[in-house]
Amino acid sequence: MTKQSLALACLAALALSACNKPTGETSAPAETPKAAEAAPVAALEPAPAEAPKAGFDIAAFAGSFSGTLPCADCAGIDTKLEFKSDGTYAIDESYQGKKDGNAKGDGTWTAEEEGKRLRLDPNSKTDPDRLFEVVSNEEIRLLDQEGKAIDSQLNYNLKRVSAAQ
């Protein structure tokens, strides 16, 4: 048996044993031996794309949020953010007191950390991703670029807009 065959057999056995774990039991992924990394794995099924975590329903969370976010050089940024059930979003920002201070954007959004955080990935690749903490089903809070709470007394929250508005 060659090293590649042995490595492939070990990977297959490891994959099969992982399938037999009782539900609810979790463990850290096993480290792959170096020899197995170079082995062809065409016989193994590709890993499924990461799905949203159980307990967070993207379609149910979808909706519009609005509020006025702090602005460094204006009175505030009137923000309307719509999360669509297909995983896309649209944002409309109006910088108070600024000539030509309106900005619109769109892109995709995903739930992270079991629905505790939302990531906005803009279609414009010159704009950075934005992160929001899910405070409740009715409120989200803007986070910094690293996903941490912004240390400020200012209001970084957006509240859900009822469908009637």
Coordinates of C-alpha atoms in Angstrom, one line a residue:
M1 CA 0.0 0.0 0.0
T2 CA 1.5 3.4 -1.0
K3 CA 1.6 6.4 1.3
Q4 CA -1.1 8.1 -0.7
S5 CA -3.4 5.1 -0.5
L6 CA -2.8 4.8 3.3
A7 CA -3.4 8.5 3.8
L8 CA -6.6 8.4 1.7
A9 CA -7.8 5.3 3.7
C10 CA -7.1 7.1 7.0
L11 CA -9.1 10.2 5.8
A12 CA -12.0 8.0 4.7
A13 CA -12.1 6.2 8.0
L14 CA -11.9 9.5 9.8
A15 CA -14.8 10.9 7.7
L16 CA -16.9 7.9 8.3
S17 CA -16.3 7.9 12.1
A18 CA -17.3 11.5 12.2
C19 CA -20.7 10.7 10.6
N20 CA -21.5 8.3 13.4
K21 CA -21.4 10.8 16.3
P22 CA -24.7 11.2 18.2
T23 CA -26.5 14.5 17.5
G24 CA -25.8 17.3 19.9
E25 CA -22.2 16.1 20.4
T26 CA -19.6 18.6 19.1
S27 CA -15.9 18.5 19.0
A28 CA -13.0 20.4 17.4
P29 CA -12.1 19.2 13.9
A30 CA -9.3 16.7 13.8
E31 CA -6.0 17.9 12.4
T32 CA -5.0 16.4 9.1
P33 CA -1.7 14.6 8.8
K34 CA 0.8 16.3 6.5
A35 CA 0.9 13.2 4.2
A36 CA -2.8 13.3 3.8
E37 CA -2.8 17.0 2.7
A38 CA -1.0 16.0 -0.5
A39 CA -3.1 13.0 -1.2
P40 CA -5.8 13.2 -3.8
V41 CA -9.3 13.4 -2.2
A42 CA -11.5 13.0 -5.3
A43 CA -13.3 10.1 -3.7
L44 CA -14.5 12.2 -0.8
E45 CA -17.5 14.5 -1.1
P46 CA -16.7 18.2 -1.0
A47 CA -17.5 19.9 2.3
P48 CA -20.8 21.7 2.2
A49 CA -20.8 25.5 2.3
E50 CA -21.3 26.9 5.8
A51 CA -25.1 27.3 6.3
P52 CA -26.6 29.8 8.7
K53 CA -26.6 28.5 12.3
A54 CA -29.7 26.8 13.7
G55 CA -31.8 29.2 15.6
F56 CA -31.4 32.2 13.3
D57 CA -33.9 32.5 10.5
I58 CA -32.7 35.0 7.9
A59 CA -36.1 35.3 6.2
A60 CA -37.8 35.9 9.5
F61 CA -35.3 38.6 10.5
A62 CA -35.4 40.4 7.2
G63 CA -37.0 43.9 7.3
S64 CA -36.1 47.5 7.5
F65 CA -34.2 49.4 10.3
S66 CA -33.7 53.1 10.7
G67 CA -32.2 55.7 12.9
T68 CA -29.6 58.5 13.1
L69 CA -26.0 57.4 13.5
P70 CA -23.3 59.7 14.8
C71 CA -21.2 61.7 12.3
A72 CA -17.8 63.1 12.8
D73 CA -18.4 66.2 10.7
C74 CA -22.1 66.7 10.6
A75 CA -25.2 66.6 12.9
G76 CA -25.9 62.9 12.2
I77 CA -26.4 60.3 9.4
D78 CA -30.1 59.4 8.9
T79 CA -29.8 55.8 8.0
K80 CA -32.3 53.4 6.5
L81 CA -31.2 49.8 6.1
E82 CA -33.3 47.1 4.5
F83 CA -32.4 43.4 5.0
K84 CA -34.0 41.3 2.3
S85 CA -35.0 37.7 2.8
D86 CA -32.8 36.6 -0.2
G87 CA -29.7 37.7 1.6
T88 CA -29.3 41.1 -0.1
Y89 CA -29.5 44.5 1.5
A90 CA -30.0 48.2 0.5
I91 CA -28.8 51.1 2.6
D92 CA -29.8 54.8 2.2
E93 CA -27.8 57.4 4.2
S94 CA -28.4 61.1 4.4
Y95 CA -25.7 63.2 6.0
Q96 CA -27.5 66.0 7.8
G97 CA -26.6 69.6 6.8
K98 CA -24.3 68.3 3.9
K99 CA -24.7 69.4 0.4
D100 CA -24.9 66.3 -1.8
G101 CA -24.9 64.3 1.5
N102 CA -27.0 61.4 0.3
A103 CA -25.4 57.9 -0.3
K104 CA -27.0 54.7 -1.4
G105 CA -25.5 51.2 -1.3
D106 CA -26.3 47.6 -1.6
G107 CA -24.8 44.2 -1.3
T108 CA -25.2 40.9 0.6
W109 CA -25.7 40.3 4.3
T110 CA -24.9 37.2 6.4
A111 CA -25.6 36.2 10.0
E112 CA -22.5 35.3 12.0
E113 CA -21.9 34.0 15.5
E114 CA -25.2 32.1 15.6
G115 CA -27.1 35.2 14.6
K116 CA -25.5 37.5 17.2
R117 CA -23.8 39.6 14.5
L118 CA -24.6 40.7 10.9
R119 CA -22.1 41.4 8.2
L120 CA -22.9 43.7 5.3
D121 CA -20.7 42.9 2.3
P122 CA -21.2 45.9 -0.2
N123 CA -21.3 45.3 -3.9
S124 CA -18.9 48.2 -4.2
K125 CA -15.5 46.6 -3.4
T126 CA -14.1 50.0 -2.4
D127 CA -16.4 50.2 0.6
P128 CA -15.5 48.1 3.7
D129 CA -17.8 45.5 5.2
R130 CA -20.0 46.8 8.0
L131 CA -20.8 44.8 11.2
F132 CA -23.9 45.1 13.4
E133 CA -24.7 43.4 16.7
V134 CA -28.2 42.0 16.9
V135 CA -29.5 43.6 20.1
S136 CA -32.9 42.1 19.7
N137 CA -35.2 41.2 16.8
E138 CA -36.2 44.9 16.9
E139 CA -32.8 46.6 17.2
I140 CA -29.3 46.4 15.8
R141 CA -26.1 48.3 16.8
L142 CA -23.2 49.3 14.5
L143 CA -19.9 47.8 15.5
D144 CA -16.3 48.8 14.6
Q145 CA -14.4 47.3 11.8
E146 CA -13.1 44.5 14.1
G147 CA -16.6 43.6 15.2
K148 CA -16.3 45.1 18.6
A149 CA -18.7 47.5 20.4
I150 CA -17.9 51.2 19.8
D151 CA -16.8 52.8 23.1
S152 CA -19.0 55.9 23.1
Q153 CA -22.0 57.4 24.8
L154 CA -23.4 58.2 21.3
N155 CA -26.3 56.1 19.9
Y156 CA -25.2 53.6 17.2
N157 CA -28.5 51.7 17.2
L158 CA -31.0 51.3 14.4
K159 CA -34.6 50.2 15.2
R160 CA -36.9 48.0 13.2
V161 CA -39.4 50.0 11.1
S162 CA -42.9 48.5 11.2
A163 CA -44.3 47.4 7.8
A164 CA -47.1 50.0 8.2
Q165 CA -44.6 52.9 8.0

